[in-house]
Coordinates of C-alpha atoms and ligand atoms in Angstrom, one line a residue:
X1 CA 257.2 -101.5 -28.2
X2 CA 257.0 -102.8 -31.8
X3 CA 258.4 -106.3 -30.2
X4 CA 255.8 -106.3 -27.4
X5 CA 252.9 -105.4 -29.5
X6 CA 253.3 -108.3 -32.2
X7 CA 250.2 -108.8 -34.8
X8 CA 250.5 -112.4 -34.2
X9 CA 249.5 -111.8 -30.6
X10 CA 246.3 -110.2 -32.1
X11 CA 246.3 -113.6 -34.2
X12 CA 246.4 -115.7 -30.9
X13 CA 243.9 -113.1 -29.3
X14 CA 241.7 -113.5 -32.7
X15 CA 241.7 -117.2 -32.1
X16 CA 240.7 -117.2 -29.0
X17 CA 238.0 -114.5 -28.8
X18 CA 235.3 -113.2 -31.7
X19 CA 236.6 -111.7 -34.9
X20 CA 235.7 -108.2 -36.2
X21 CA 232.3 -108.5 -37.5
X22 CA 232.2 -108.8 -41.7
X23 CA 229.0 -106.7 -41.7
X24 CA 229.5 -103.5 -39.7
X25 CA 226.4 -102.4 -39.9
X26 CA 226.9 -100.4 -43.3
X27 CA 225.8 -100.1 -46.8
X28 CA 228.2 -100.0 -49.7
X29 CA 227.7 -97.0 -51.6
X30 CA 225.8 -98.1 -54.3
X31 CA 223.5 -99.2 -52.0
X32 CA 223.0 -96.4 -50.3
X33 CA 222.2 -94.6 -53.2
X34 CA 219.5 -97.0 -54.4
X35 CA 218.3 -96.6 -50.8
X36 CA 218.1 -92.8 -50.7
X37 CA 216.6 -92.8 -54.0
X38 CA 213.8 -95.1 -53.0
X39 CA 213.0 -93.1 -49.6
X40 CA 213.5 -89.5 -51.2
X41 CA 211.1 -90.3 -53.8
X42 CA 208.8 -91.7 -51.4
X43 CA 209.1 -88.5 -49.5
X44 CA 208.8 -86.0 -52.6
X45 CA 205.9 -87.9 -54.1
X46 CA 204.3 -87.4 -50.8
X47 CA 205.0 -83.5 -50.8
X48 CA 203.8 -83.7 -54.4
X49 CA 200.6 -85.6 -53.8
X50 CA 199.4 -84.2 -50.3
X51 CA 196.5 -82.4 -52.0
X52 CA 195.1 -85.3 -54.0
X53 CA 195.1 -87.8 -50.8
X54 CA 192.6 -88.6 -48.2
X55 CA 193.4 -86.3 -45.2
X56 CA 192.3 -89.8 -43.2
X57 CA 193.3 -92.5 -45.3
X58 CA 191.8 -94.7 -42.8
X59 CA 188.9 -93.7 -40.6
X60 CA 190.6 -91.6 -37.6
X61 CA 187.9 -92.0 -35.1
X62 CA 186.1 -95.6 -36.4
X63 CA 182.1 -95.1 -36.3
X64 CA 179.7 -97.2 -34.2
X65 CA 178.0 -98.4 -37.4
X66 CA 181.7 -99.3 -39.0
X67 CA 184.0 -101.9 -37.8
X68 CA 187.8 -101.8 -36.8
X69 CA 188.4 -105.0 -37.9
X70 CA 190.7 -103.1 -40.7
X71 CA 193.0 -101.4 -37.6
X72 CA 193.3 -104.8 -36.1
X73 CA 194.5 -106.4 -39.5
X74 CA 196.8 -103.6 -39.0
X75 CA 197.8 -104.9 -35.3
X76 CA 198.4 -108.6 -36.5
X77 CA 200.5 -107.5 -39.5
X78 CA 203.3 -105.6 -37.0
X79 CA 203.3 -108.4 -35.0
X80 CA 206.1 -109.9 -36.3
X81 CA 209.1 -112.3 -35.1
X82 CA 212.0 -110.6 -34.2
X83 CA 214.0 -110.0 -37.4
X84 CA 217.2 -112.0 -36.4
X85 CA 218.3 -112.2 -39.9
X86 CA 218.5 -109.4 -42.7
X87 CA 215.9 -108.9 -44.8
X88 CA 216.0 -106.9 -48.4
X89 CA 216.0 -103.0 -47.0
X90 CA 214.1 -102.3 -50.4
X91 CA 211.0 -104.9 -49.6
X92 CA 211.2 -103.2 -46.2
X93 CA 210.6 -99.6 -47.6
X94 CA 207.9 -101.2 -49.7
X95 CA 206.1 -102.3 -46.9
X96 CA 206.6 -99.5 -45.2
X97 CA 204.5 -97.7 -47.9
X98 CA 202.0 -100.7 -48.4
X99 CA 201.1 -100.8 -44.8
X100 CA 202.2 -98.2 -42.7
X101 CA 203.1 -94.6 -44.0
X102 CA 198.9 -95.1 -45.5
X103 CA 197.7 -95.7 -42.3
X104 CA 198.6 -92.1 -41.2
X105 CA 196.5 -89.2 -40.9
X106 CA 197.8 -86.1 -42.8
X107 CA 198.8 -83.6 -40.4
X108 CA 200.2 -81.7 -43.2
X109 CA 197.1 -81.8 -45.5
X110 CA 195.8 -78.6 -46.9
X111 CA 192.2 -79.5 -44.9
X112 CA 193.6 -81.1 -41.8
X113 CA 191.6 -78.6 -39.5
X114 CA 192.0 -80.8 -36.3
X115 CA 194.1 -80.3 -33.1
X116 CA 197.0 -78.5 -34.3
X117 CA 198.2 -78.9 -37.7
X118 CA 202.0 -79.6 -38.7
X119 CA 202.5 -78.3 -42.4
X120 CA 205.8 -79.0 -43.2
X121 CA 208.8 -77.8 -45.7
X122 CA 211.2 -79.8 -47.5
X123 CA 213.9 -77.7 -46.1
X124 CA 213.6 -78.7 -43.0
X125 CA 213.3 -82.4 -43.9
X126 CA 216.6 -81.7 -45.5
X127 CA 218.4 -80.6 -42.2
X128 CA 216.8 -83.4 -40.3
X129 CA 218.3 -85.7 -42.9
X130 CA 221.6 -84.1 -42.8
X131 CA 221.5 -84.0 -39.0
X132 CA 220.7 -87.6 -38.9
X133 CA 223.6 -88.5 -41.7
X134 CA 226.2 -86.8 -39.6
X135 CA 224.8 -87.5 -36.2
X136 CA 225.4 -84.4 -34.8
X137 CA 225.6 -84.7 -31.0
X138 CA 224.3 -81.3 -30.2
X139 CA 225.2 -81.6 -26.1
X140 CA 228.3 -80.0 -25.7
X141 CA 230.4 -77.3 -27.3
X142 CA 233.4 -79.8 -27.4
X143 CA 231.5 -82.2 -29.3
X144 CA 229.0 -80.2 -31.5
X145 CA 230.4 -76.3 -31.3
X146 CA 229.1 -75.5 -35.0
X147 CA 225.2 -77.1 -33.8
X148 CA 225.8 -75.0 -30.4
X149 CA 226.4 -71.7 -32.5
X150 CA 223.5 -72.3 -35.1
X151 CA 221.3 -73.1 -32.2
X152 CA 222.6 -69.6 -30.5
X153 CA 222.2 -68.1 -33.6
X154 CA 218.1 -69.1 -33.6
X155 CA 217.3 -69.2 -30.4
X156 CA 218.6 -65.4 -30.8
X157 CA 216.5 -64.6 -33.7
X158 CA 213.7 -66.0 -31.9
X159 CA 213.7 -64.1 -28.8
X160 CA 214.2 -61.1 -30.8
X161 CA 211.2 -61.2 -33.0
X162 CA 209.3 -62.0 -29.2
X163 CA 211.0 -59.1 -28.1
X164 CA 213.1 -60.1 -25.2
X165 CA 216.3 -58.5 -24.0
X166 CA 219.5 -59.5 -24.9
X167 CA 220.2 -61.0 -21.7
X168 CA 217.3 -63.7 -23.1
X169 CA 218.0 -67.2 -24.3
X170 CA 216.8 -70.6 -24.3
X171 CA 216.7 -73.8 -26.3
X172 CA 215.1 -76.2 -28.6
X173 CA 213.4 -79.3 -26.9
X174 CA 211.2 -81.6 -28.0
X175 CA 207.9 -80.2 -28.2
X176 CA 206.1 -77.8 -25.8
X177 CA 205.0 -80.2 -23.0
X178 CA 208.7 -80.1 -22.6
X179 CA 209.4 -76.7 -23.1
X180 CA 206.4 -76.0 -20.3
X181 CA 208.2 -78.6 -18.2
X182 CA 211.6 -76.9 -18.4
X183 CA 210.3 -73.6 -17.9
X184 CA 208.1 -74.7 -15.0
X185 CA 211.4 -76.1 -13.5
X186 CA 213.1 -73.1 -14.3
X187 CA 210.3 -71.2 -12.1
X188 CA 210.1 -73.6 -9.6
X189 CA 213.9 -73.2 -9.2
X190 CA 214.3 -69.6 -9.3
X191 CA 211.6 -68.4 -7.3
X192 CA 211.4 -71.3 -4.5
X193 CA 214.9 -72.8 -4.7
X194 CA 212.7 -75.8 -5.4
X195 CA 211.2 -75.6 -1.9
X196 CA 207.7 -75.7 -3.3
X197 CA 205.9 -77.1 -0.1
X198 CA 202.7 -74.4 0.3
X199 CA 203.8 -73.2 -3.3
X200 CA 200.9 -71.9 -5.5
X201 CA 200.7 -72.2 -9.3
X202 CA 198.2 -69.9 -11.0
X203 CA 196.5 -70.9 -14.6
X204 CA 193.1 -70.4 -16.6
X205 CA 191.2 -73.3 -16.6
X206 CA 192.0 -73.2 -20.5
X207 CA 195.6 -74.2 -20.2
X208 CA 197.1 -77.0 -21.9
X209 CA 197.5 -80.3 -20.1
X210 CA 200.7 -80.1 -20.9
X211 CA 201.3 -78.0 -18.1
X212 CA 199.5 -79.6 -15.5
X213 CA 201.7 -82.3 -16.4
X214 CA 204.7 -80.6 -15.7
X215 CA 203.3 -79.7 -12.5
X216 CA 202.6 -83.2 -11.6
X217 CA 205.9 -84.0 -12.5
X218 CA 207.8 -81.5 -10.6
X219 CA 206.0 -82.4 -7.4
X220 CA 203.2 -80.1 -7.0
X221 CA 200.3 -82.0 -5.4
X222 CA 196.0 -80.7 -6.9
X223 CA 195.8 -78.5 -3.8
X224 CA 198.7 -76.0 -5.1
X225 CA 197.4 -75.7 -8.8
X226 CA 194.8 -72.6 -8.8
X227 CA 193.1 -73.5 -12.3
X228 CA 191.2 -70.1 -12.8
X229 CA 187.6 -70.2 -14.6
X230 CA 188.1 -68.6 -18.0
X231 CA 186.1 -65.0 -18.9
X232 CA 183.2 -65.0 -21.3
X233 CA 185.9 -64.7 -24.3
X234 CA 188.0 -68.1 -22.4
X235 CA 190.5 -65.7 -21.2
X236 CA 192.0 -65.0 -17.7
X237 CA 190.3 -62.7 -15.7
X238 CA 193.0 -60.1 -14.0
X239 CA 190.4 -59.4 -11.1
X240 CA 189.9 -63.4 -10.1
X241 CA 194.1 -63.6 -10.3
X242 CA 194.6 -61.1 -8.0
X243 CA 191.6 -62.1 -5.5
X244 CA 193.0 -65.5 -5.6
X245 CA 196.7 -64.6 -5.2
X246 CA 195.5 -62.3 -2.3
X247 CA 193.1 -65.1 -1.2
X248 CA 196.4 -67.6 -0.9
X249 CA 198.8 -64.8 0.9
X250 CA 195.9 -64.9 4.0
X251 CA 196.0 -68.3 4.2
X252 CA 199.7 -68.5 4.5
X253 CA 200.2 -70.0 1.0
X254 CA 203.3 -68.6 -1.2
X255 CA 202.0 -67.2 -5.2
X256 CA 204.9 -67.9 -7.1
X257 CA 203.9 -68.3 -11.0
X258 CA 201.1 -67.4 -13.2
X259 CA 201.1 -69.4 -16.0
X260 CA 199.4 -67.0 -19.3
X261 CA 198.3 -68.3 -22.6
X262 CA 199.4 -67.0 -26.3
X263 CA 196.4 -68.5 -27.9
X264 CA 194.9 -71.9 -26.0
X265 CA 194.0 -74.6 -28.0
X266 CA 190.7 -74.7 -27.7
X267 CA 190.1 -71.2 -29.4
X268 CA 193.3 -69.5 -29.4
X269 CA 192.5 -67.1 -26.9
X270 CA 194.9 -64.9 -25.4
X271 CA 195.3 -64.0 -22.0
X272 CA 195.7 -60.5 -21.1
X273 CA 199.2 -60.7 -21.2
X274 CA 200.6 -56.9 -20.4
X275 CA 198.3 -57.2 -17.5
X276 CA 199.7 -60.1 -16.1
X277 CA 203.3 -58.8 -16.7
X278 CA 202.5 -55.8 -14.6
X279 CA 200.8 -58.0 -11.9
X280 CA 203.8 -60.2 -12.2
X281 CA 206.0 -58.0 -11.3
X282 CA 204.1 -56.3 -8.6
X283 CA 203.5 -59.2 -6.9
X284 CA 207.5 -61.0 -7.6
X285 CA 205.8 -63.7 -9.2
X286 CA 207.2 -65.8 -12.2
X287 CA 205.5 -65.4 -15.9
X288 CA 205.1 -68.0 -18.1
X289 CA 203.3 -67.7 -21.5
X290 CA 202.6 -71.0 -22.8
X291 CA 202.8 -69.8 -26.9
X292 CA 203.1 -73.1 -28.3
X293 CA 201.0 -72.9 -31.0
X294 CA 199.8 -69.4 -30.6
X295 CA 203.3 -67.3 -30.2
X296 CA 204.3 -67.5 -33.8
X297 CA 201.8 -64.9 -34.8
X298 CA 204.0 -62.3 -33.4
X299 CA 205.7 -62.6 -36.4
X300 CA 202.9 -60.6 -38.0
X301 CA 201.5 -56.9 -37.5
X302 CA 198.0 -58.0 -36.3
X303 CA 199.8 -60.8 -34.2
X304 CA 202.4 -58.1 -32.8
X305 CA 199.3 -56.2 -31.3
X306 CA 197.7 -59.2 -29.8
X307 CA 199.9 -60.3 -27.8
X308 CA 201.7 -57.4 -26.2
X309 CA 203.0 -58.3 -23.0
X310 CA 204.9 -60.9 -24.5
X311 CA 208.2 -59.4 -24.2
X312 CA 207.4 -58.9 -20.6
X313 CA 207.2 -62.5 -19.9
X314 CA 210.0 -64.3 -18.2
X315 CA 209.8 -67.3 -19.9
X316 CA 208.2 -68.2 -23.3
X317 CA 206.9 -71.9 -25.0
X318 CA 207.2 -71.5 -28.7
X319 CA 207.0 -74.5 -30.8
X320 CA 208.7 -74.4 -34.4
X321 CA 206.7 -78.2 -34.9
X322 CA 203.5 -76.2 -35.2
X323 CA 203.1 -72.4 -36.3
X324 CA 206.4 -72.3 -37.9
X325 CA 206.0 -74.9 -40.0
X326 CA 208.6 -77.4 -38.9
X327 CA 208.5 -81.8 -38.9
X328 CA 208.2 -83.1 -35.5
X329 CA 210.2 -82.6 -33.0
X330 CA 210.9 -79.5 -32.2
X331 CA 209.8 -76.7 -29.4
X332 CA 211.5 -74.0 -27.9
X333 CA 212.0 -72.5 -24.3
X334 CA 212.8 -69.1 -24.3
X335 CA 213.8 -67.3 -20.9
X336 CA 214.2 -63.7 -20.2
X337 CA 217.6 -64.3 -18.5
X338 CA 219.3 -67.3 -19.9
X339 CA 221.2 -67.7 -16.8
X340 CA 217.9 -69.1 -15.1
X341 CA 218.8 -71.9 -17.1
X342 CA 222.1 -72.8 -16.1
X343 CA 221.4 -71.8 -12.8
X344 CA 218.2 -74.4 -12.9
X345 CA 219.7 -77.4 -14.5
X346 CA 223.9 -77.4 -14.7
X347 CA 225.2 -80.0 -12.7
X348 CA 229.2 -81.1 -13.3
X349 CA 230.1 -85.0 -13.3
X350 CA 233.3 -86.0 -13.4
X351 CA 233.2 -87.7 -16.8
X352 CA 232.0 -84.3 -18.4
X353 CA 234.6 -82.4 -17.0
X354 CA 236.6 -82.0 -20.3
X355 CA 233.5 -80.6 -21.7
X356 CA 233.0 -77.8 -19.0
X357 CA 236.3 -76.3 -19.2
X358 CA 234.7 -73.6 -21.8
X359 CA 234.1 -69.7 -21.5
X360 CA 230.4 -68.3 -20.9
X361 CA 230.1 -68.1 -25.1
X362 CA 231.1 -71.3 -25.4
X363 CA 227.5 -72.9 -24.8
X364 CA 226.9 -76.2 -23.5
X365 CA 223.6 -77.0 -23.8
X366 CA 223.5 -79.7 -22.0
X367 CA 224.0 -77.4 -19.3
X368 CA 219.9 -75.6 -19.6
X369 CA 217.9 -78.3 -19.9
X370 CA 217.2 -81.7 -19.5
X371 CA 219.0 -83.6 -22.4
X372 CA 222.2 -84.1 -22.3
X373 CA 222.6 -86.0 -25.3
X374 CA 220.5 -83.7 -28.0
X375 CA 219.9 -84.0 -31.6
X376 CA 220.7 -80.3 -33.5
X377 CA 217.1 -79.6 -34.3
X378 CA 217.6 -76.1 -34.7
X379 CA 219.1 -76.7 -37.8
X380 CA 215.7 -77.3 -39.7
X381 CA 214.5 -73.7 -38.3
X382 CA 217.4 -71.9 -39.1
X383 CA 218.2 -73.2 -42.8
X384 CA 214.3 -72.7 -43.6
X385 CA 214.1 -69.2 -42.1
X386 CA 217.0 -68.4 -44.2
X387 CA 216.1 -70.5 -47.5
X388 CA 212.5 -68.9 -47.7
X389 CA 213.0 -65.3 -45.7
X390 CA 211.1 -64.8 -42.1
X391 CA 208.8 -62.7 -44.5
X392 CA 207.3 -66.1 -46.0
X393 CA 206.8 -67.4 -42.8
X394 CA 205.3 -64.0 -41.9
X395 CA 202.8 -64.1 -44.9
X396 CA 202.1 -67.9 -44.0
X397 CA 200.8 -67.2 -40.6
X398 CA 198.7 -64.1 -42.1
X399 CA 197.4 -66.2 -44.1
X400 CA 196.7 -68.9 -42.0
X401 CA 194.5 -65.8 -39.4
X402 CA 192.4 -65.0 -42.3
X403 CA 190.9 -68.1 -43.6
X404 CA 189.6 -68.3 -40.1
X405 CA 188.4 -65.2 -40.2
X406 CA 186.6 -66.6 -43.5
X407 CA 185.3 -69.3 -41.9
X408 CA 183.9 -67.3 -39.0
X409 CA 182.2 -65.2 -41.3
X410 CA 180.8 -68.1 -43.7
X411 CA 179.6 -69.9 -40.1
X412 CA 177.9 -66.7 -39.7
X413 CA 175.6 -66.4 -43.0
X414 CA 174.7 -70.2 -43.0
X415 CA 171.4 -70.8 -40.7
X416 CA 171.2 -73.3 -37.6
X417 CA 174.9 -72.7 -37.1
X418 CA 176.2 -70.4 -34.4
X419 CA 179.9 -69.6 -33.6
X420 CA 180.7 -70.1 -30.7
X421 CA 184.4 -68.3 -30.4
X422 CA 185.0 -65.2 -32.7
X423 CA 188.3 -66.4 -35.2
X424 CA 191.5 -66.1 -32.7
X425 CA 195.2 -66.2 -33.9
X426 CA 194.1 -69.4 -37.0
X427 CA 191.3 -71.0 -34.6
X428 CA 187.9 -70.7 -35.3
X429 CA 184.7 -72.8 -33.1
X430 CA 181.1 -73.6 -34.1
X431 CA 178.4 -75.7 -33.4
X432 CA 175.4 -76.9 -35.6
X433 CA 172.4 -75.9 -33.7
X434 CA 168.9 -76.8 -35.4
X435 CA 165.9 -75.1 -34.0
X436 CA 164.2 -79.0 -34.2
X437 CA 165.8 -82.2 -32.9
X438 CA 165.1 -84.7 -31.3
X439 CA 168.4 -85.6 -30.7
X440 CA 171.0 -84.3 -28.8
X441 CA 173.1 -81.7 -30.0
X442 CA 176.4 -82.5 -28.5
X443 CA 176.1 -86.4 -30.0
X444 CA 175.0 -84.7 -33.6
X445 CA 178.0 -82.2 -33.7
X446 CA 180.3 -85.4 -32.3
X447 CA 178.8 -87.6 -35.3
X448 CA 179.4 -84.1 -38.0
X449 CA 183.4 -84.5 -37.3
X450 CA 183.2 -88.2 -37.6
X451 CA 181.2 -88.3 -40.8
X452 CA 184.0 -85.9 -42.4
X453 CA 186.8 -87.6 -41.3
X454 CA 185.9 -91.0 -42.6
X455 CA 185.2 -89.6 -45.7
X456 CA 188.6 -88.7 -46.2
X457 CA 188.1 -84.9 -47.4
X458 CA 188.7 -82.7 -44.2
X459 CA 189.3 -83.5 -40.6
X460 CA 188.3 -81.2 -37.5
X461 CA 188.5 -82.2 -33.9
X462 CA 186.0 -81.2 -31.2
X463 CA 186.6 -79.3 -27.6
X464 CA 184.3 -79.2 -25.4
X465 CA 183.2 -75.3 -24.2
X466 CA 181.6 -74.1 -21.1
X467 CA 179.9 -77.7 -21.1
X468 CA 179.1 -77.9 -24.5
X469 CA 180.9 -79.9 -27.6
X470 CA 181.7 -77.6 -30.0
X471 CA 183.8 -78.0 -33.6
X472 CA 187.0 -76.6 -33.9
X473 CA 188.4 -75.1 -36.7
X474 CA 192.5 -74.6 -37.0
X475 CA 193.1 -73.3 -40.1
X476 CA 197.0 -72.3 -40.1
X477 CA 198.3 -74.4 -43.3
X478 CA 199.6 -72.1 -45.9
X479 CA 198.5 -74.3 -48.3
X480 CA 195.1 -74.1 -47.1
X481 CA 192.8 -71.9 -49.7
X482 CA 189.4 -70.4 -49.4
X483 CA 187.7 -73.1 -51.7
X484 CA 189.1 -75.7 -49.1
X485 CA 187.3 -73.5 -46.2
X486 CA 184.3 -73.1 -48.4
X487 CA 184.1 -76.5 -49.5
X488 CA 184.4 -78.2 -46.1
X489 CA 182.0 -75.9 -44.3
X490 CA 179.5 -77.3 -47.6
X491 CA 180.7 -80.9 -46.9
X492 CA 180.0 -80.3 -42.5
X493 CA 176.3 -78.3 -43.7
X494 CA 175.4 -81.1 -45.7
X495 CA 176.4 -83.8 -43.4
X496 CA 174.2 -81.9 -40.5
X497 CA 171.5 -82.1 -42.7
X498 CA 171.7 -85.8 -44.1
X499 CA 171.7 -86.1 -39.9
X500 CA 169.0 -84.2 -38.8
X501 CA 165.9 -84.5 -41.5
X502 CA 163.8 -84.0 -39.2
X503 CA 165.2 -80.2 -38.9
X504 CA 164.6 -79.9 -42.5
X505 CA 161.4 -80.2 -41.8
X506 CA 161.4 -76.6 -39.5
Ligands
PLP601 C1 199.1 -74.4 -26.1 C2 199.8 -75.7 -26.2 N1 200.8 -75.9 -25.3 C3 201.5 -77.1 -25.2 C4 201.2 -78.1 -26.2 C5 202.0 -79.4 -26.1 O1 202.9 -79.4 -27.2 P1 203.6 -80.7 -27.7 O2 202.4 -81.5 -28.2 O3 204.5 -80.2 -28.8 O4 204.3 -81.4 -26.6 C6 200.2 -77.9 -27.1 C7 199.9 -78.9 -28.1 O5 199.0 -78.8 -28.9 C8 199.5 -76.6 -27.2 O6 198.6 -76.4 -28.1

């Protein structure tokens, strides 16, 4: 062997072919300590400094009246040649913070109000680095069994705080358009064997477009989606479910899921979910409760109550990336029977044979969704659950219920405002009415969100409700505090007014 294999026949090889690369695409250790002392300070300042920032460093949503030259400047600038040769990585993080990480709204700003907030924790951006350092591949239980146990390990907390058996399980995915389209898939799987021709879908008209897109993506032409009209409080009504369901059975269509929301975006309304469980199961259909942003208030007493029914569902969206205070990306799918999983997507190719010759603990999860290759996000959730107690995440989302409350009720005392949805699970909605105006209502509460967003100090979004543009109001950052509700609701009055003198007038 040693006589065959001679180094001077890697010589001869060498000559003829390309030698090992001198660079490997590495740092030497100094070097990557100068480097992780650059970017961690970047980070910490940021953490540090959140509260003294802009929320919109750069206007979000540019005015008529303003220009965009500045987001075009910004265009030109990324447009450059392709890098072919190294540049100093320390310039690069410096322009990074000169011209990029300032053109970013702050999700994670105490008065960020808009969409769906992301406050974040160190901790977390601590596992994500040490997830990212070691490169866990969290696919298999050959390659990653430690990542596969943590992410048991949470997955198992979570479906016990939702209350679902201990046959439940599930797993972390992106965000919760994909934890919608997985459990849609799921559905579509279990109930039909993916037969879904005359299939029928069932949904309040309040439902995420997240899961219409999942629809769309599994197959399921307009004609099968039965988006519901909400109730006067934007919730499902049980009597025009069951008409419709009844409705579909004459006409030789096949109900098969009804999907329910834990708090919608617009105003965080809940569907009446133990009703829907009960109808579920009388009529063998599938229940889905999309709890994305809303599901994390069962980790609270007044949450607990609102959403009963819950633990009835068969499969829950619950995304860590917004009430539980994660960084981008991560959602979770949780299934009342975590076989539905396997039995949805595990599929055995040849080349991952090596990998499937484990027991039933020994979790591939490769094998219940669709990623095969899968960072190990669950790491963030489960080192900050554990670093800062469940209880402080409990508190947090209290907290984050009442200062809606507390901007429902200072809504409430101020005149030519009206509230249009009571305080829900962290999201409030309003509009700014004045008795006098000439013009109209829905462009003047359009041109209120604008005007505080470009002047850096809050930032709502607006929805529109039963045909009118309303405000919206999510106020779930711990780090939120009354003065910063009080303070914006002064800023939005005052704005109103500088728009509409001639209501001043009335
Ligand atoms: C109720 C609900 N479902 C699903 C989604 C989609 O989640 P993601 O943006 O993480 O994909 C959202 C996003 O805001 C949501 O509020």
């Amino acid at each position: 062997m040693q006589k065959i294999l001679k180094v001077s026949k890697i010589r001869t090889f060498y000559s003829m072919n390309q030698k090992q690369p001198s660079k490997n695409l590495q740092l030497s250790q100094s070097e990557m300590r100068a480097l992780s002392n650059q970017v961690m300070d970047l980070v910490i300042e940021h953490f540090e400094d959140l509260r003294s920032l802009p929320v919109v460093q750069k206007p979000a949503i540019p005015l008529p009246t303003q220009s965009i030259s500045e987001g075009k400047e910004l265009l030109k600038r990324q447009r450059e040649p392709i890098p072919y040769l190294a540049t100093d990585i320390r310039c690069i993080v410096q322009q990074l913070e000169k011209d990029i990480l300032n053109q970013i709204v702050h999700t994670d700003h105490p008065r960020f109000f808009a969409f769906v907030p992301s406050p974040n924790n160190f901790v977390s951006v601590m596992a994500d680095t040490l997830v990212s350092g070691f490169n866990v591949f969290a696919g298999t239980w050959l390659v990653g069994k430690g990542a596969a146990e943590i992410e048991r390990e949470t997955i198992g907390w979570l479906c016990q705080l939702c209350g679902l058996p201990k046959t439940a399980g599930g797993l972390f995915v992106s965000g919760g358009s994909m934890a919608n389209l997985t459990a849609l898939a799921t559905a579509r799987h279990i109930k039909l064997n993916d037969q879904i021709d005359k299939a029928v879908v069932y949904f309040s008209d309040q439902t995420h477009s997240s899961v219409i897109r999942a629809l769309k993506i599994l197959g399921f032409p307009q004609h099968q989606l039965r988006s519901i009209p909400c109730d006067k409080d934007y919730r499902l009504s049980m009597k025009d479910v069951w008409n419709q369901v009844v409705y579909d059975r004459t006409q030789g269509n096949i109900p098969f899921c009804v999907i329910a929301n834990a708090g919608t975006t617009n105003t965080g309304a809940i569907d009446p979910l133990a009703d829907l469980a009960d109808f579920c199961q009388a009529e063998n259909l599938w229940l889905h409760v999309d709890g994305a942003f809303g599901a994390a208030a069962i980790l609270t007493d007044t949450g607990k109550k609102k959403l009963t029914g819950l633990e009835r569902a068969d499969s829950i969206t619950i995304d860590p990336h917004k009430w539980l205070f994660q960084p981008y990306e991560i959602g979770c799918l949780i299934v009342r029977e975590q076989g539905t999983l396997k039995d949805t997507f595990c599929i055995m190719p040849e080349y991952l044979h090596d990998v499937n010759q484990t027991t039933e603990e020994e979790i591939n999860y490769c094998n219940y969704g669709a990623q095969l290759t899968r960072s190990f996000r669950a790491l963030k959730l489960w080192m900050s659950f554990k670093a800062f107690g469940v209880d402080t995440f409990s508190e947090a989302i209290s907290w984050g219920m009442t200062l809606a409350e507390l901007a429902e009720h200072l809504f409430q005392e101020l005149p030519d405002w009206e509230v249009v949805s009571s305080a829900s699970i962290g999201i409030v909605t309003f509009r700014y009415v004045p008795t006098r105006c000439s013009t109209s209502i829905d462009a003047i509460n359009q041109q209120i969100v604008n005007q505080i967003a470009s002047s850096g100090f809050a930032m709502l979004s607006t929805t529109v409700l039963k045909g009118h543009k309303v405000i919206r109001m999510c106020t779930i950052n711990p780090s939120t505090t009354e003065e910063d509700i009080l303070q914006t609701i002064i800023q939005l009055n005052d704005i109103a007014k500088s728009l509409t003198p001639s209501a001043l007038v009335s």
